[in-house]
Amino acid sequence: MNFEWFFSKKTIWKDSSKNRTFRTIVIITQTTITFGLILSILTFSIGFGFKNIVKDKLLNIRGQVFLEKKNSDFHDENIFFFKKKYINLNYVEKVYKIFEKNIIIGTNKKTERYIYKGLYEDYNPIFFKYFLVEGNFFDKKKNYDCNKNIILSKKISLSLGLNIGSNVKIDFLFFKENGVPSFVSKKFIVSGLYETGIPEFDDLYVIGNIKSIQNIYGWKKDFSEKFEIFLSSFLYKKENIKKKIFKKIPSNFLVKTIYDKKNRDITEWINVFDKNILVISFIIFISLVINMIVFILILLLERIRTIGILKTLGAQNKVIQKIFLFYVLQTFIPSLIIGNTIGITLLILQKKFHLVLLDKIQYFVDFVPICINISHIFIINLSITFICFLTIFFPTLFIINKIPVIKVVEFE
């Protein structure tokens, strides 16, 4: 058996059981390492869980790029030309024709202005899969009546006092040939409720069939005013995406993106997760460094007589240093095992049972999201191990080399 390992194993637990102060220091160090590891695992898993779920929502609530012709006088062939030519960009996943118009909805409870978003039946099905919480939108069994269907956010439905099956009158702004504005009213049926958890969307958007708008304005079939582009990934660090698309489209189109200044707060909010993870991890690692320095200094003071005896017997400084590294290793390994076990268990329980709930309005999700990434856990363990041993290596190397045998003997 390795002498350094045998010696450290036989002395550390025996002395800690006799020396109450030393035992307290060992327990504090093990507790700090254990909680540091647990907090690091939770920080990374929850931080990336939030980041992934918010990115996923932003990718599917609405497109990242919007195209709109400078004038509304364009025909079906323009739409076909656009889709066929520009859908092949490597970062463009889907292009949908949509309609957005300011509307007014009045009920006995409230009158408010919203945005009507008209969609075709092929519009991003993931939106309805993720965010439609009650009812339906396009009812294939009653296709003749689906033009009258609309879906409201749960927040709007509560505000207006409407529910599934309610009849509602919507006023659309309409300009006559002489430019005089007027309103065109049409009755709809609330067929479903959605909830994204993002106030910027839930507070404003009423979703309906674009065909009903075509009937109001007398547009041809397949006519629309806007295009909504879904990108293949959330390129929140590539703010020049607008310029790239602008170079590819005809000059009579306007380009708006989620990366514009008025939407910049959304992309910056996502970047906050990375900063929070780094800050919390830095604080945890600093506390570990301080704790390990204190631990090794006290350990050296407690073992100064042992160092003198070993040097008297002819032990080299490297041998003594290995003994102290093994002291730390025997303190460190139980902390790693306990910390990983508790941390991973908490992650699995939260991921499976959603034990910790949140306010969906404030956090975009009604439970704490978890992202269990084995590589993250491995990196955290490796980082904590490296920091602890690096913190220990230099003090032991410096102090052990500087302790003269004669001074130890005289001190004793």
GROMACS .gro file of N, CA and C in nm, residues 30 33-34 37 41 329 331-342 380-382 384-385 389:
model
   72
   30GLN      N    1  -1.598   2.025   0.454
   30GLN     CA    2  -1.678   1.930   0.378
   30GLN      C    3  -1.816   1.988   0.345
   33ILE      N    4  -1.778   2.253   0.061
   33ILE     CA    5  -1.758   2.190  -0.069
   33ILE      C    6  -1.888   2.127  -0.118
   34THR      N    7  -1.959   2.058  -0.028
   34THR     CA    8  -2.085   1.993  -0.066
   34THR      C    9  -2.188   2.093  -0.115
   37LEU      N   10  -2.089   2.259  -0.445
   37LEU     CA   11  -2.115   2.172  -0.559
   37LEU      C   12  -2.264   2.167  -0.591
   41ILE      N   13  -2.431   2.305  -0.943
   41ILE     CA   14  -2.511   2.218  -1.030
   41ILE      C   15  -2.650   2.277  -1.052
  329LEU      N   16  -0.771   1.499   0.004
  329LEU     CA   17  -0.847   1.408  -0.081
  329LEU      C   18  -0.949   1.329  -0.001
  331THR      N   19  -1.087   1.424   0.269
  331THR     CA   20  -1.192   1.518   0.309
  331THR      C   21  -1.281   1.554   0.190
  332PHE      N   22  -1.221   1.555   0.072
  332PHE     CA   23  -1.285   1.606  -0.048
  332PHE      C   24  -1.379   1.504  -0.113
  333ILE      N   25  -1.336   1.377  -0.120
  333ILE     CA   26  -1.414   1.274  -0.190
  333ILE      C   27  -1.555   1.257  -0.133
  334PRO      N   28  -1.572   1.244   0.001
  334PRO     CA   29  -1.709   1.232   0.054
  334PRO      C   30  -1.797   1.351   0.018
  335SER      N   31  -1.737   1.471   0.015
  335SER     CA   32  -1.814   1.592  -0.021
  335SER      C   33  -1.861   1.586  -0.165
  336LEU      N   34  -1.774   1.538  -0.255
  336LEU     CA   35  -1.812   1.525  -0.396
  336LEU      C   36  -1.926   1.424  -0.414
  337ILE      N   37  -1.913   1.311  -0.346
  337ILE     CA   38  -2.016   1.207  -0.360
  337ILE      C   39  -2.151   1.256  -0.308
  338ILE      N   40  -2.149   1.317  -0.189
  338ILE     CA   41  -2.274   1.367  -0.128
  338ILE      C   42  -2.332   1.482  -0.211
  339GLY      N   43  -2.246   1.575  -0.254
  339GLY     CA   44  -2.293   1.691  -0.331
  339GLY      C   45  -2.355   1.651  -0.463
  340ASN      N   46  -2.289   1.562  -0.537
  340ASN     CA   47  -2.343   1.515  -0.665
  340ASN      C   48  -2.473   1.438  -0.646
  341THR      N   49  -2.477   1.355  -0.544
  341THR     CA   50  -2.599   1.275  -0.519
  341THR      C   51  -2.718   1.365  -0.488
  342ILE      N   52  -2.697   1.461  -0.397
  342ILE     CA   53  -2.808   1.550  -0.360
  342ILE      C   54  -2.847   1.640  -0.477
  380ILE      N   55  -1.826   2.115  -1.379
  380ILE     CA   56  -1.837   2.173  -1.244
  380ILE      C   57  -1.751   2.094  -1.146
  381ASN      N   58  -1.761   1.960  -1.150
  381ASN     CA   59  -1.681   1.875  -1.061
  381ASN      C   60  -1.532   1.895  -1.087
  382LEU      N   61  -1.496   1.899  -1.213
  382LEU     CA   62  -1.356   1.915  -1.250
  382LEU      C   63  -1.303   2.051  -1.205
  384ILE      N   64  -1.420   2.251  -0.957
  384ILE     CA   65  -1.410   2.257  -0.811
  384ILE      C   66  -1.289   2.178  -0.762
  385THR      N   67  -1.267   2.059  -0.821
  385THR     CA   68  -1.151   1.979  -0.783
  385THR      C   69  -1.021   2.052  -0.814
  389PHE      N   70  -0.750   2.183  -0.523
  389PHE     CA   71  -0.614   2.131  -0.519
  389PHE      C   72  -0.510   2.236  -0.556
   0.00000   0.00000   0.00000
